[in-house]
Coordinates of C-alpha atoms in Angstrom, one line a residue:
L1 CA -87.3 -22.8 135.2
L2 CA -84.6 -20.3 134.2
E3 CA -87.0 -17.4 134.5
T4 CA -87.6 -18.0 138.2
E5 CA -84.1 -16.6 138.8
Q6 CA -83.8 -18.9 141.8
D7 CA -80.6 -21.0 142.3
A8 CA -80.8 -24.7 142.1
I9 CA -84.2 -24.9 140.5
F10 CA -84.1 -27.6 137.8
A11 CA -85.9 -30.7 136.6
T12 CA -84.6 -34.0 135.2
V13 CA -86.7 -35.3 132.4
L14 CA -86.5 -38.4 130.3
F15 CA -88.6 -38.3 127.1
I16 CA -89.2 -41.6 125.3
L17 CA -91.3 -42.1 122.2
L18 CA -92.1 -45.8 121.7
D19 CA -93.0 -46.9 118.2
L20 CA -94.9 -50.2 118.5
E21 CA -95.0 -50.8 114.7
S22 CA -91.2 -50.6 114.2
N23 CA -90.1 -51.7 117.7
T24 CA -88.0 -48.6 118.1
F25 CA -87.9 -45.9 120.7
T26 CA -86.5 -42.4 120.7
I27 CA -84.9 -40.9 123.7
A28 CA -84.1 -37.3 124.8
N29 CA -82.6 -37.1 128.3
A30 CA -82.4 -33.9 130.4
G31 CA -80.2 -35.0 133.3
H32 CA -82.1 -38.2 134.3
Q33 CA -80.6 -41.6 135.0
P34 CA -79.8 -43.1 131.6
P35 CA -81.9 -46.1 130.7
M36 CA -80.3 -49.6 130.9
V37 CA -80.8 -52.3 128.4
T38 CA -80.2 -56.0 128.9
S39 CA -80.4 -58.1 125.7
S40 CA -79.8 -61.5 124.3
R41 CA -77.5 -59.7 121.8
F42 CA -74.8 -59.0 124.4
E43 CA -73.8 -59.9 128.0
G44 CA -74.4 -57.5 130.9
I45 CA -75.9 -54.1 130.7
S46 CA -75.7 -51.3 128.2
E47 CA -76.5 -47.8 129.5
L48 CA -78.2 -45.5 126.9
D49 CA -76.4 -42.3 127.6
D50 CA -75.8 -41.0 124.1
A51 CA -78.8 -38.7 124.3
T52 CA -78.0 -37.3 127.8
A53 CA -77.7 -33.6 128.4
V54 CA -78.0 -31.3 131.5
A55 CA -81.2 -31.0 133.5
L56 CA -83.9 -28.5 132.4
G57 CA -83.4 -25.1 133.9
V58 CA -79.6 -25.2 134.0
V59 CA -78.5 -23.9 130.6
P60 CA -80.4 -21.4 128.6
D61 CA -81.5 -22.4 125.1
M62 CA -80.2 -25.9 125.5
V63 CA -80.7 -28.2 122.6
Y64 CA -81.4 -31.8 123.7
P65 CA -80.1 -34.6 121.4
Q66 CA -82.3 -37.5 120.5
E67 CA -81.3 -41.1 119.7
V68 CA -83.3 -43.9 118.2
Y69 CA -82.8 -47.4 119.4
Q70 CA -84.1 -50.7 117.8
L71 CA -85.7 -53.3 120.1
V72 CA -85.4 -57.0 119.3
P73 CA -87.0 -60.0 121.0
G74 CA -85.3 -60.5 124.3
D75 CA -84.5 -56.8 124.9
V76 CA -85.5 -55.2 128.2
V77 CA -85.2 -51.5 128.8
L78 CA -85.2 -50.4 132.5
L79 CA -86.0 -46.8 133.5
Y80 CA -85.4 -45.8 137.1
T81 CA -85.1 -42.8 139.4
D82 CA -82.0 -42.2 141.5
G83 CA -84.0 -43.2 144.6
I84 CA -83.4 -46.8 143.5
N85 CA -79.6 -46.8 143.2
E86 CA -79.2 -44.3 146.1
A87 CA -81.5 -46.2 148.5
M88 CA -79.9 -46.7 151.9
N89 CA -80.1 -49.4 154.5
R90 CA -80.0 -48.8 158.2
A91 CA -76.2 -48.7 158.2
Q92 CA -76.4 -45.9 155.6
D93 CA -74.9 -48.2 152.9
E94 CA -76.1 -47.3 149.4
Y95 CA -77.8 -49.9 147.1
G96 CA -75.6 -48.7 144.3
M97 CA -75.3 -49.1 140.5
T98 CA -73.2 -52.3 140.7
R99 CA -75.8 -54.1 142.7
L100 CA -78.6 -52.8 140.5
K101 CA -76.9 -54.0 137.3
Q102 CA -76.2 -57.4 138.9
V103 CA -79.8 -57.9 139.8
V104 CA -81.1 -56.8 136.4
T105 CA -79.0 -59.4 134.7
S106 CA -79.4 -62.2 137.3
G107 CA -82.4 -63.8 135.7
P108 CA -84.7 -63.9 132.7
A109 CA -84.7 -60.9 130.4
E110 CA -88.4 -60.2 130.7
S111 CA -89.7 -56.8 131.8
K112 CA -92.0 -58.0 134.6
A113 CA -89.3 -60.3 136.0
V114 CA -86.7 -57.6 136.0
V115 CA -88.9 -55.2 137.9
Q116 CA -89.9 -57.9 140.4
R117 CA -86.2 -58.8 141.0
V118 CA -85.1 -55.2 141.5
I119 CA -88.0 -54.5 143.9
S120 CA -87.4 -57.7 145.9
D121 CA -83.7 -57.2 146.2
L122 CA -84.1 -53.5 147.1
R123 CA -86.5 -54.3 149.9
R124 CA -84.2 -57.0 151.2
F125 CA -81.3 -54.6 151.1
V126 CA -82.9 -51.6 152.8
G127 CA -84.3 -53.9 155.5
G128 CA -87.1 -51.5 156.7
A129 CA -84.9 -48.4 156.6
A130 CA -86.9 -45.2 155.9
Q131 CA -87.2 -44.3 152.2
S132 CA -85.5 -41.0 151.6
D133 CA -86.3 -40.3 147.9
D134 CA -88.9 -41.3 145.3
Q135 CA -88.4 -44.8 143.8
T136 CA -89.8 -45.4 140.4
L137 CA -89.1 -48.3 138.0
L138 CA -90.5 -48.9 134.5
A139 CA -89.4 -51.7 132.2
F140 CA -90.4 -52.4 128.7
G141 CA -89.1 -54.7 126.0
V142 CA -89.9 -57.1 123.2
S143 CA -90.8 -60.4 124.6
A144 CA -89.9 -63.5 122.6
R145 CA -92.9 -65.3 124.1
L146 CA -95.2 -62.7 122.7
S147 CA -93.8 -63.1 119.2
G148 CA -92.4 -59.6 118.9
E149 CA -95.1 -57.7 120.8
V150 CA -94.0 -55.0 123.2
D151 CA -94.3 -56.0 126.9
L152 CA -94.7 -53.1 129.2
N153 CA -94.5 -53.4 133.0
T154 CA -94.3 -50.6 135.5
T155 CA -94.3 -50.1 139.2
Q156 CA -94.0 -47.0 141.4
S157 CA -93.6 -46.5 145.1

């Protein structure tokens, strides 16, 4: 990207390596939205921004930090593109991070339920306004009902 010598050419990338045996995941983030975690261990949302650095193509020879996180039953990790929190309704109001966090924590901490709640609330909010950016959601976690097995749910529009 740097070799193109064109201004404003970059890519955001979120790399995640999921270890199903140890229920851990490793993150390296190049300018992407930081993952969110909701858990039975704490109230609200934790944003995993420890391993966040600038987008690819911005800084030459950038070293991207990595962080390893442990998953326990009841944890749900939500990955999303900025097309979700920046979605606009017909009045040009933005969906926003506050609303996204409220919806994520407003029901059961199960990956499928989290994705369904966000999609449903987002559709209600935009009310048929034209989509202006990509919108991608992916949630995964350790489901208590699956006795520690990882539960992976995705959607993309």
